[in-house]
Amino acid sequence: MNRPADFHTHSLFSSDSDAKPEENIKAAINLGLSSICFTEHNDFDFPPEDNKDVLFQLDFDNYISSIASIKELYSEQIPVYIGVEQGLCRSAADRINDYDKNHILDFIIGSSHLVYGNDPYYPKFWEGRNIDEVINAYYESILDNLDTCNNFDIYGHIDYIIRYIPDKSYKYNYKNFSDIIDEVLKKIIYNGKGIEINTAGLRYGLNATNPSAEIVLRYRELGGEIITIGSDAHYSRDIGSGFDIAYDMLKSCNFKYYNIFRKRKPEFIQL
Ligand code: HSO
Ligand code: ZN
Ligand code: ZN
Ligand code: ZN
């Protein structure tokens, strides 16, 4: 049994997870994953929450030294890689582009968690806003991030915004946004970046990965080559979840492989 690598996972180094890194690694070993990469949150310029002032600021040095020693303990059982999920935004572009100048990381996911500085995670974000306009603004902000930020390997959960639409009667239809999504995918490809299949959406009751199968297929049609698979687990029990679906999706979108990253270079692993 050799299941794909999980290249999107969080542990207690992320401010929204309490998972123990060792437990994540053990879960990956038990599932027979071929490797695991930690991708802890770092979001410069994240807006403060009501009762916490600093969120998603990664303690980089502590993170690196802790995982480096844990990784050695398991080196006979599973390869462990060290990454970051970097929140992209124009206002922090200089800090993002200068991040990890010493080339310690294996992998950086670039993600959009904000729509022009506001957090769609909270239902109050959506009050008084038109859902279609918000979704469009989200994709526009990705285009802006792609114009200003370059220090990342793959774009995380491209249609993340649909996870948090509070109106459950709203019917999201990919076709209504396909023009701007094409622009996003082309810019990702022209900039030499990849995408991921993020299986967290399946756990959010979306019945779809992020991005959805239509977007993965379109990425392939447009010439996209680099693609990773990630659970976006914030609990050890979610490591590797939904990977059977991601595997089938890759096959049906004409991928013969998926990617892992080592020292920021893609490696291709046959499906
Ligand atoms: N960054 C989290 C979602 C979130 N939590 C936004 C608070 N604000 C998704 O991994
Ligand atoms: Zn998170
Ligand atoms: Zn994310
Ligand atoms: Zn994540």
GROMACS .gro file of N, CA, C and O and ligand atoms in nm, residues 8 10 41 43 85 109 111-113 156-157 160 163 196 198 232 234, ligand 3:
model
   69
    8HIS      N    1  -0.026   1.911   0.248
    8HIS     CA    2  -0.090   2.027   0.310
    8HIS      C    3  -0.142   1.982   0.446
    8HIS      O    4  -0.250   1.924   0.456
   10HIS      N    5  -0.143   2.080   0.894
   10HIS     CA    6  -0.115   2.177   1.001
   10HIS      C    7  -0.098   2.104   1.134
   10HIS      O    8  -0.158   1.999   1.158
   41HIS      N    9   0.065   2.771   0.893
   41HIS     CA   10   0.018   2.904   0.851
   41HIS      C   11   0.117   3.015   0.882
   41HIS      O   12   0.168   3.024   0.994
   43ASP      N   13   0.046   3.422   0.794
   43ASP     CA   14  -0.032   3.525   0.723
   43ASP      C   15   0.011   3.662   0.774
   43ASP      O   16  -0.034   3.706   0.879
   85GLU      N   17   0.244   2.745   0.467
   85GLU     CA   18   0.131   2.797   0.389
   85GLU      C   19   0.131   2.948   0.410
   85GLU      O   20   0.094   2.997   0.517
  109ILE      N   21   0.322   2.685   0.003
  109ILE     CA   22   0.190   2.702  -0.057
  109ILE      C   23   0.158   2.851  -0.049
  109ILE      O   24   0.172   2.911   0.058
  111SER      N   25  -0.149   3.104  -0.050
  111SER     CA   26  -0.295   3.092  -0.036
  111SER      C   27  -0.359   3.229  -0.020
  111SER      O   28  -0.295   3.324   0.025
  112SER      N   29  -0.485   3.237  -0.058
  112SER     CA   30  -0.566   3.356  -0.030
  112SER      C   31  -0.668   3.320   0.076
  112SER      O   32  -0.759   3.241   0.050
  113HIS      N   33  -0.653   3.378   0.195
  113HIS     CA   34  -0.751   3.358   0.302
  113HIS      C   35  -0.835   3.482   0.323
  113HIS      O   36  -0.925   3.483   0.407
  156GLY      N   37  -0.272   2.751  -0.320
  156GLY     CA   38  -0.356   2.667  -0.234
  156GLY      C   39  -0.504   2.682  -0.267
  156GLY      O   40  -0.549   2.786  -0.314
  157HIS      N   41  -0.578   2.576  -0.243
  157HIS     CA   42  -0.727   2.574  -0.247
  157HIS      C   43  -0.791   2.689  -0.326
  157HIS      O   44  -0.860   2.774  -0.268
  160TYR      N   45  -1.134   2.833  -0.245
  160TYR     CA   46  -1.154   2.834  -0.098
  160TYR      C   47  -1.277   2.913  -0.053
  160TYR      O   48  -1.347   2.874   0.041
  163ARG      N   49  -1.614   2.760   0.047
  163ARG     CA   50  -1.629   2.688   0.175
  163ARG      C   51  -1.712   2.765   0.275
  163ARG      O   52  -1.775   2.707   0.362
  196GLU      N   53  -0.302   2.274  -0.617
  196GLU     CA   54  -0.318   2.154  -0.535
  196GLU      C   55  -0.461   2.104  -0.548
  196GLU      O   56  -0.551   2.180  -0.587
  198ASN      N   57  -0.704   2.004  -0.278
  198ASN     CA   58  -0.717   2.015  -0.132
  198ASN      C   59  -0.848   1.946  -0.094
  198ASN      O   60  -0.956   1.986  -0.138
  232ASP      N   61  -0.511   1.937   0.409
  232ASP     CA   62  -0.534   2.058   0.490
  232ASP      C   63  -0.581   2.019   0.631
  232ASP      O   64  -0.663   2.089   0.692
  234HIS      N   65  -0.615   1.988   1.015
  234HIS     CA   66  -0.581   2.064   1.135
  234HIS      C   67  -0.590   1.972   1.257
  234HIS      O   68  -0.563   2.013   1.369
  274ZN      ZN   69  -0.547   2.772   0.369
   0.00000   0.00000   0.00000
